[in-house]
């Protein structure tokens, strides 16, 4: 028995140490060449002594274009090899804006729709929007592998969820909502255990399902609560009876910097209008206090401590800054809208 166990262990070890195929090695070499060139440029940027030097290296960040061309030639010459999917994956995820990346995307829906090993790149198609729908439908129909099929269901559901969430057209929005629900329900029923890159897809779908049902205009706003920079607890419902503009932001977020002075002005202007501004800051506590001081933030903030803190997680934040307008009854009046529209809504309210 002992000798049998040793034999089996040696076989497992042999396979574990099996060298990569020549094709996989060549694909990896192209990816490494590109990544090393970017890394080298970044190191020069960090080491630059003057702003002029920094600008020089910012302008010379290596393009993925030449590497995409090399990769596509390699892919087209090896379409019958299993390891070729590694090259297709990189083209779809690392060179999406180049013609070769677009060609690889088409290949995912045709040549490789039934292939194993494409789950990670299929999942990334959630960021490609509705143009990726035919590719994802092809993978759902043709692929028999659980990871790939689950990834396609997830990505298609996520695309329709985002379309529903952003749609100004009620009919189009409701159609996308139904399609998202259909994908998520199938994924949760048949593939709830599937993970991609260590994360359960069903965990992501749960957040989107919660947002579809609880974070839309007309829904009662979920409670936001925590401590401010002085260690005093407060919550959104403390302001029931007032309009509340809520901003989710962080000092780490460059896009937030420009709106903070406007939020300060708005907070001052709304003092006599039965309305307030509150923030949910997503920096760690020491950085949060620094950001509040640096930007002279005049409105009260809950410190969520990270961009995955309890309140930002509950509200399934995908972009920063994000603004909500909550009406005096605690109902969401505007979601992820412009500050000007929120102020106009408050001014028009009786």
Tab-separated table of C-alpha atoms in Angstrom:
chain	number	residue	atom	x	y	z
A	1	UNK	CA	0.000	0.000	0.000
A	2	UNK	CA	2.801	2.364	0.931
A	3	UNK	CA	4.575	1.734	-2.389
A	4	UNK	CA	1.322	2.389	-4.285
A	5	UNK	CA	0.831	5.696	-2.503
A	6	UNK	CA	4.404	6.706	-3.276
A	7	UNK	CA	3.911	5.762	-6.919
A	8	UNK	CA	0.721	7.834	-7.182
A	9	UNK	CA	2.410	10.795	-5.534
A	10	UNK	CA	5.273	10.567	-7.989
A	11	UNK	CA	2.825	10.549	-10.911
A	12	UNK	CA	1.035	13.620	-9.525
A	13	UNK	CA	4.382	15.329	-9.019
A	14	UNK	CA	5.433	14.493	-12.583
A	15	UNK	CA	2.305	16.083	-14.017
A	16	UNK	CA	2.586	19.081	-11.707
A	17	UNK	CA	6.108	19.685	-12.970
A	18	UNK	CA	5.287	19.081	-16.627
A	19	UNK	CA	6.786	21.876	-18.717
A	20	UNK	CA	4.535	24.328	-20.521
A	21	UNK	CA	3.926	23.616	-24.181
A	22	UNK	CA	6.036	25.533	-26.732
A	23	UNK	CA	2.927	27.494	-27.719
A	24	UNK	CA	2.097	28.450	-24.122
A	25	UNK	CA	5.716	29.501	-23.606
A	26	UNK	CA	5.647	31.673	-26.723
A	27	UNK	CA	2.369	33.303	-25.684
A	28	UNK	CA	3.755	33.983	-22.216
A	29	UNK	CA	6.901	35.495	-23.739
A	30	UNK	CA	4.879	38.054	-25.730
A	31	UNK	CA	2.860	39.016	-22.656
A	32	UNK	CA	6.012	39.273	-20.519
A	33	UNK	CA	7.771	41.389	-23.138
A	34	UNK	CA	4.911	43.881	-23.119
A	35	UNK	CA	4.507	43.931	-19.330
A	36	UNK	CA	8.260	44.309	-18.787
A	37	UNK	CA	8.391	47.270	-21.174
A	38	UNK	CA	5.555	48.975	-19.273
A	39	UNK	CA	7.236	48.190	-15.956
A	40	UNK	CA	10.559	49.617	-17.131
A	41	UNK	CA	8.892	52.829	-18.272
A	42	UNK	CA	7.084	53.109	-14.939
A	43	UNK	CA	10.366	52.771	-13.039
A	44	UNK	CA	11.862	55.586	-15.136
A	45	UNK	CA	8.822	57.734	-14.373
A	46	UNK	CA	9.208	57.101	-10.644
A	47	UNK	CA	12.920	57.907	-10.770
A	48	UNK	CA	12.503	61.079	-12.863
A	49	UNK	CA	13.865	64.129	-11.052
A	50	UNK	CA	11.905	66.843	-12.841
A	51	UNK	CA	8.350	67.332	-14.048
A	52	UNK	CA	9.681	67.613	-17.601
A	53	UNK	CA	11.270	64.172	-17.301
A	54	UNK	CA	8.077	62.751	-15.788
A	55	UNK	CA	6.021	64.110	-18.684
A	56	UNK	CA	8.469	62.541	-21.112
A	57	UNK	CA	7.914	59.096	-19.638
A	58	UNK	CA	4.169	59.614	-19.280
A	59	UNK	CA	4.106	60.265	-23.027
A	60	UNK	CA	6.175	57.179	-23.806
A	61	UNK	CA	4.122	54.458	-22.107
A	62	UNK	CA	4.509	51.421	-24.406
A	63	UNK	CA	1.494	50.582	-26.537
A	64	UNK	CA	0.016	47.091	-26.523
A	65	UNK	CA	-0.550	47.434	-30.288
A	66	UNK	CA	2.657	45.816	-31.601
A	67	UNK	CA	2.319	42.958	-29.123
A	68	UNK	CA	-1.313	42.447	-30.120
A	69	UNK	CA	-0.194	42.088	-33.744
A	70	UNK	CA	2.395	39.447	-32.791
A	71	UNK	CA	-0.122	37.622	-30.626
A	72	UNK	CA	-2.808	37.509	-33.303
A	73	UNK	CA	-0.364	36.043	-35.826
A	74	UNK	CA	0.488	33.357	-33.307
A	75	UNK	CA	-3.168	32.664	-32.579
A	76	UNK	CA	-4.117	32.386	-36.245
A	77	UNK	CA	-1.258	29.956	-36.868
A	78	UNK	CA	-2.348	27.665	-34.012
A	79	UNK	CA	-6.134	27.628	-34.006
A	80	UNK	CA	-6.221	23.864	-33.428
A	81	UNK	CA	-4.031	23.954	-30.306
A	82	UNK	CA	-5.735	23.998	-26.845
A	83	UNK	CA	-3.210	26.468	-25.391
A	84	UNK	CA	-4.076	29.044	-28.045
A	85	UNK	CA	-6.948	30.215	-25.804
A	86	UNK	CA	-4.314	31.839	-23.552
A	87	UNK	CA	-3.440	34.189	-26.408
A	88	UNK	CA	-7.089	34.871	-27.210
A	89	UNK	CA	-7.741	35.665	-23.544
A	90	UNK	CA	-4.935	38.218	-23.458
A	91	UNK	CA	-6.099	39.890	-26.657
A	92	UNK	CA	-9.642	40.246	-25.313
A	93	UNK	CA	-8.607	41.525	-21.870
A	94	UNK	CA	-5.293	43.281	-22.558
A	95	UNK	CA	-5.710	44.642	-26.082
A	96	UNK	CA	-9.458	45.215	-26.358
A	97	UNK	CA	-9.122	48.639	-28.002
A	98	UNK	CA	-6.982	47.337	-30.859
A	99	UNK	CA	-8.263	45.626	-34.043
A	100	UNK	CA	-6.684	42.363	-32.895
A	101	UNK	CA	-8.608	42.565	-29.626
A	102	UNK	CA	-11.856	43.079	-31.510
A	103	UNK	CA	-11.039	40.144	-33.792
A	104	UNK	CA	-10.301	37.964	-30.756
A	105	UNK	CA	-13.664	38.987	-29.285
A	106	UNK	CA	-15.402	37.722	-32.431
A	107	UNK	CA	-13.414	34.483	-32.137
A	108	UNK	CA	-14.774	33.969	-28.615
A	109	UNK	CA	-18.257	33.841	-30.099
A	110	UNK	CA	-17.299	31.541	-32.992
A	111	UNK	CA	-14.101	29.479	-33.046
A	112	UNK	CA	-13.693	29.339	-29.264
A	113	UNK	CA	-17.298	29.577	-28.046
A	114	UNK	CA	-17.199	25.977	-26.838
A	115	UNK	CA	-13.614	26.001	-25.543
A	116	UNK	CA	-12.422	25.407	-22.013
A	117	UNK	CA	-10.162	28.045	-20.458
A	118	UNK	CA	-11.989	31.181	-21.620
A	119	UNK	CA	-13.962	31.874	-18.419
A	120	UNK	CA	-11.842	34.818	-17.231
A	121	UNK	CA	-11.998	36.678	-20.537
A	122	UNK	CA	-15.715	35.880	-20.902
A	123	UNK	CA	-16.387	37.395	-17.473
A	124	UNK	CA	-14.543	40.565	-18.528
A	125	UNK	CA	-17.075	41.056	-21.303
A	126	UNK	CA	-19.386	42.615	-18.714
A	127	UNK	CA	-17.424	45.820	-19.433
A	128	UNK	CA	-17.999	45.630	-23.209
A	129	UNK	CA	-21.711	46.455	-22.996
A	130	UNK	CA	-24.482	45.295	-25.313
A	131	UNK	CA	-22.165	44.714	-28.343
A	132	UNK	CA	-20.819	41.658	-26.469
A	133	UNK	CA	-24.287	40.097	-26.161
A	134	UNK	CA	-24.042	37.835	-29.281
A	135	UNK	CA	-20.679	36.467	-28.085
A	136	UNK	CA	-22.044	35.679	-24.630
A	137	UNK	CA	-25.172	34.042	-26.028
A	138	UNK	CA	-22.980	31.841	-28.233
A	139	UNK	CA	-20.896	30.743	-25.241
A	140	UNK	CA	-24.033	29.993	-23.196
A	141	UNK	CA	-25.418	27.906	-26.063
A	142	UNK	CA	-22.261	26.053	-27.148
A	143	UNK	CA	-20.051	25.696	-24.090
A	144	UNK	CA	-20.499	22.619	-21.901
A	145	UNK	CA	-17.964	23.650	-19.240
A	146	UNK	CA	-19.445	24.965	-15.999
A	147	UNK	CA	-16.989	27.840	-15.459
A	148	UNK	CA	-17.341	29.166	-18.987
A	149	UNK	CA	-21.128	28.903	-19.029
A	150	UNK	CA	-21.432	30.522	-15.595
A	151	UNK	CA	-19.078	33.350	-16.622
A	152	UNK	CA	-21.176	34.023	-19.734
A	153	UNK	CA	-24.437	34.050	-17.763
A	154	UNK	CA	-22.891	36.406	-15.241
A	155	UNK	CA	-21.461	38.807	-17.845
A	156	UNK	CA	-24.683	38.900	-19.872
A	157	UNK	CA	-26.713	39.507	-16.724
A	158	UNK	CA	-24.306	42.254	-15.601
A	159	UNK	CA	-24.535	44.003	-18.986
A	160	UNK	CA	-28.335	44.059	-18.838
A	161	UNK	CA	-28.278	45.100	-15.192
A	162	UNK	CA	-26.119	48.140	-16.073
A	163	UNK	CA	-28.322	48.927	-19.069
A	164	UNK	CA	-31.410	48.792	-16.844
A	165	UNK	CA	-29.751	50.935	-14.189
A	166	UNK	CA	-28.692	53.645	-16.666
A	167	UNK	CA	-31.672	53.566	-19.025
A	168	UNK	CA	-33.815	56.667	-19.396
A	169	UNK	CA	-36.247	54.646	-21.525
A	170	UNK	CA	-38.654	52.794	-19.213
A	171	UNK	CA	-39.539	50.113	-21.784
A	172	UNK	CA	-35.891	49.371	-22.639
A	173	UNK	CA	-34.960	49.449	-18.969
A	174	UNK	CA	-37.643	46.956	-17.957
A	175	UNK	CA	-36.673	44.622	-20.813
A	176	UNK	CA	-33.056	44.670	-19.634
A	177	UNK	CA	-34.176	44.081	-16.046
A	178	UNK	CA	-36.031	40.932	-17.084
A	179	UNK	CA	-33.020	39.635	-19.031
A	180	UNK	CA	-30.688	40.332	-16.105
A	181	UNK	CA	-33.013	38.516	-13.694
A	182	UNK	CA	-33.232	35.541	-16.043
A	183	UNK	CA	-29.433	35.226	-16.254
A	184	UNK	CA	-28.876	35.692	-12.522
A	185	UNK	CA	-31.599	33.245	-11.551
A	186	UNK	CA	-30.159	30.550	-13.827
A	187	UNK	CA	-26.655	31.206	-12.521
A	188	UNK	CA	-27.803	31.015	-8.892
A	189	UNK	CA	-29.826	27.857	-9.537
A	190	UNK	CA	-27.205	25.880	-11.484
A	191	UNK	CA	-23.799	27.495	-10.891
A	192	UNK	CA	-23.928	29.043	-7.412
A	193	UNK	CA	-20.628	27.388	-6.454
A	194	UNK	CA	-18.602	28.574	-9.466
A	195	UNK	CA	-15.687	30.898	-8.729
A	196	UNK	CA	-13.605	32.954	-11.161
A	197	UNK	CA	-10.215	34.184	-9.939
A	198	UNK	CA	-11.184	33.204	-6.412
A	199	UNK	CA	-14.496	35.090	-6.311
A	200	UNK	CA	-17.948	33.514	-6.332
A	201	UNK	CA	-20.015	34.824	-9.202
A	202	UNK	CA	-23.154	34.357	-7.129
A	203	UNK	CA	-21.826	36.890	-4.597
A	204	UNK	CA	-21.649	39.516	-7.354
A	205	UNK	CA	-25.109	38.683	-8.634
A	206	UNK	CA	-26.548	38.963	-5.108
A	207	UNK	CA	-25.339	42.580	-4.923
A	208	UNK	CA	-26.833	43.439	-8.302
A	209	UNK	CA	-30.120	41.746	-7.448
A	210	UNK	CA	-30.260	43.758	-4.217
A	211	UNK	CA	-29.582	46.966	-6.145
A	212	UNK	CA	-32.280	46.216	-8.715
A	213	UNK	CA	-34.856	45.670	-5.987
A	214	UNK	CA	-33.801	48.186	-3.328
A	215	UNK	CA	-31.690	50.969	-4.807
A	216	UNK	CA	-33.887	52.417	-7.531
A	217	UNK	CA	-35.832	55.661	-7.710
A	218	UNK	CA	-39.001	55.176	-5.682
A	219	UNK	CA	-37.435	52.700	-3.229
A	220	UNK	CA	-36.964	53.529	0.434
A	221	UNK	CA	-33.252	54.274	0.844
A	222	UNK	CA	-31.409	51.638	2.897
A	223	UNK	CA	-30.031	53.004	6.129
A	224	UNK	CA	-26.607	54.638	6.055
A	225	UNK	CA	-24.918	54.803	9.436
A	226	UNK	CA	-21.555	55.137	11.127
A	227	UNK	CA	-19.297	57.577	12.939
A	228	UNK	CA	-18.115	60.979	11.833
A	229	UNK	CA	-14.546	62.307	12.162
A	230	UNK	CA	-15.241	63.256	15.788
A	231	UNK	CA	-16.310	59.725	16.681
A	232	UNK	CA	-19.991	60.662	16.928
A	233	UNK	CA	-22.510	58.208	15.483
A	234	UNK	CA	-25.202	59.354	13.086
A	235	UNK	CA	-27.380	57.923	10.344
A	236	UNK	CA	-29.329	58.886	7.256
A	237	UNK	CA	-32.700	58.497	8.986
A	238	UNK	CA	-31.705	61.209	11.493
A	239	UNK	CA	-32.561	63.630	8.672
A	240	UNK	CA	-36.041	62.278	7.936
A	241	UNK	CA	-38.237	65.218	7.029
A	242	UNK	CA	-35.464	66.857	4.993
A	243	UNK	CA	-34.099	66.355	1.490
A	244	UNK	CA	-30.676	64.732	1.769
A	245	UNK	CA	-27.979	64.753	-0.894
A	246	UNK	CA	-25.611	61.870	-0.182
A	247	UNK	CA	-22.174	61.770	-1.802
A	248	UNK	CA	-19.948	58.692	-1.704
A	249	UNK	CA	-16.360	59.875	-2.168
A	250	UNK	CA	-12.721	59.534	-1.128
A	251	UNK	CA	-9.553	61.577	-1.131
A	252	UNK	CA	-7.980	58.770	-3.162
A	253	UNK	CA	-10.546	59.466	-5.930
A	254	UNK	CA	-9.245	62.119	-8.350
A	255	UNK	CA	-12.689	62.520	-9.906
A	256	UNK	CA	-14.027	63.509	-6.474
A	257	UNK	CA	-11.674	66.448	-5.973
A	258	UNK	CA	-13.432	68.788	-8.400
A	259	UNK	CA	-16.913	68.259	-6.991
A	260	UNK	CA	-16.068	68.802	-3.309
A	261	UNK	CA	-16.020	72.637	-3.519
A	262	UNK	CA	-19.402	72.455	-5.272
A	263	UNK	CA	-20.730	70.203	-2.523
A	264	UNK	CA	-19.548	72.734	0.075
A	265	UNK	CA	-21.324	75.539	-1.794
A	266	UNK	CA	-24.472	73.434	-2.116
A	267	UNK	CA	-24.466	72.573	1.595
A	268	UNK	CA	-24.328	76.292	2.417
A	269	UNK	CA	-27.057	77.197	-0.094
A	270	UNK	CA	-29.435	74.505	1.201
A	271	UNK	CA	-29.315	75.495	4.863
A	272	UNK	CA	-32.561	77.436	4.587
A	273	UNK	CA	-34.302	74.971	2.275
A	274	UNK	CA	-35.026	72.026	4.578
A	275	UNK	CA	-32.177	70.098	2.975
A	276	UNK	CA	-28.705	68.867	3.914
A	277	UNK	CA	-25.645	67.302	2.349
A	278	UNK	CA	-23.953	64.316	3.989
A	279	UNK	CA	-20.976	62.342	2.791
A	280	UNK	CA	-19.765	58.776	3.026
A	281	UNK	CA	-15.972	58.951	2.957
A	282	UNK	CA	-14.106	55.837	1.829
A	283	UNK	CA	-10.534	56.587	2.968
A	284	UNK	CA	-8.893	54.913	5.944
A	285	UNK	CA	-9.501	57.024	9.057
A	286	UNK	CA	-6.187	58.937	9.078
A	287	UNK	CA	-6.447	59.697	5.358
A	288	UNK	CA	-10.116	60.594	5.736
A	289	UNK	CA	-9.350	63.281	8.311
A	290	UNK	CA	-6.600	64.626	6.062
A	291	UNK	CA	-8.950	64.744	3.048
A	292	UNK	CA	-11.664	66.485	5.080
A	293	UNK	CA	-9.124	69.143	6.072
A	294	UNK	CA	-7.410	69.454	2.691
A	295	UNK	CA	-10.694	70.025	0.848
A	296	UNK	CA	-12.227	72.046	3.707
A	297	UNK	CA	-15.288	69.801	3.668
A	298	UNK	CA	-18.072	71.679	5.422
A	299	UNK	CA	-20.728	68.950	5.536
A	300	UNK	CA	-20.919	65.992	7.882
A	301	UNK	CA	-19.377	62.689	6.808
A	302	UNK	CA	-19.662	59.089	7.886
A	303	UNK	CA	-16.238	57.424	7.765
A	304	UNK	CA	-16.626	54.095	5.949
A	305	UNK	CA	-12.858	53.442	6.210
A	306	UNK	CA	-12.457	51.724	2.813
A	307	UNK	CA	-14.085	51.693	-0.621
A	308	UNK	CA	-15.575	48.362	0.445
A	309	UNK	CA	-16.876	49.627	3.783
A	310	UNK	CA	-20.325	48.660	5.086
A	311	UNK	CA	-22.241	51.549	3.514
A	312	UNK	CA	-20.450	51.515	0.151
A	313	UNK	CA	-20.909	47.736	-0.001
A	314	UNK	CA	-24.603	48.007	0.855
A	315	UNK	CA	-25.094	50.574	-1.930
A	316	UNK	CA	-23.042	48.421	-4.377
A	317	UNK	CA	-20.899	51.384	-5.417
A	318	UNK	CA	-19.219	50.976	-8.806
A	319	UNK	CA	-18.163	54.581	-9.456
A	320	UNK	CA	-16.882	57.454	-7.352
A	321	UNK	CA	-18.193	59.975	-6.709
A	322	UNK	CA	-21.786	58.750	-6.679
A	323	UNK	CA	-24.645	61.000	-5.561
A	324	UNK	CA	-28.118	60.120	-4.310
A	325	UNK	CA	-30.978	62.466	-3.511
A	326	UNK	CA	-33.235	61.160	-0.748
A	327	UNK	CA	-36.599	62.876	-0.285
A	328	UNK	CA	-38.075	63.910	3.112
A	329	UNK	CA	-39.880	60.553	3.418
A	330	UNK	CA	-36.610	58.641	3.015
A	331	UNK	CA	-37.327	57.598	-0.582
A	332	UNK	CA	-34.737	57.711	-3.371
A	333	UNK	CA	-35.653	60.631	-5.635
A	334	UNK	CA	-32.556	60.704	-7.884
A	335	UNK	CA	-29.861	58.048	-8.203
A	336	UNK	CA	-26.354	58.770	-9.485
A	337	UNK	CA	-27.536	62.049	-10.942
A	338	UNK	CA	-26.019	65.476	-11.495
A	339	UNK	CA	-25.757	67.812	-8.519
A	340	UNK	CA	-27.539	70.554	-10.466
A	341	UNK	CA	-30.535	68.289	-11.076
A	342	UNK	CA	-30.741	67.485	-7.381
A	343	UNK	CA	-30.652	71.141	-6.353
A	344	UNK	CA	-33.334	71.954	-8.948
A	345	UNK	CA	-35.494	69.121	-7.581
A	346	UNK	CA	-35.150	70.480	-4.033
A	347	UNK	CA	-35.882	74.055	-5.130
A	348	UNK	CA	-39.000	72.899	-6.975
A	349	UNK	CA	-40.340	70.940	-4.005
A	350	UNK	CA	-43.022	72.547	-1.905
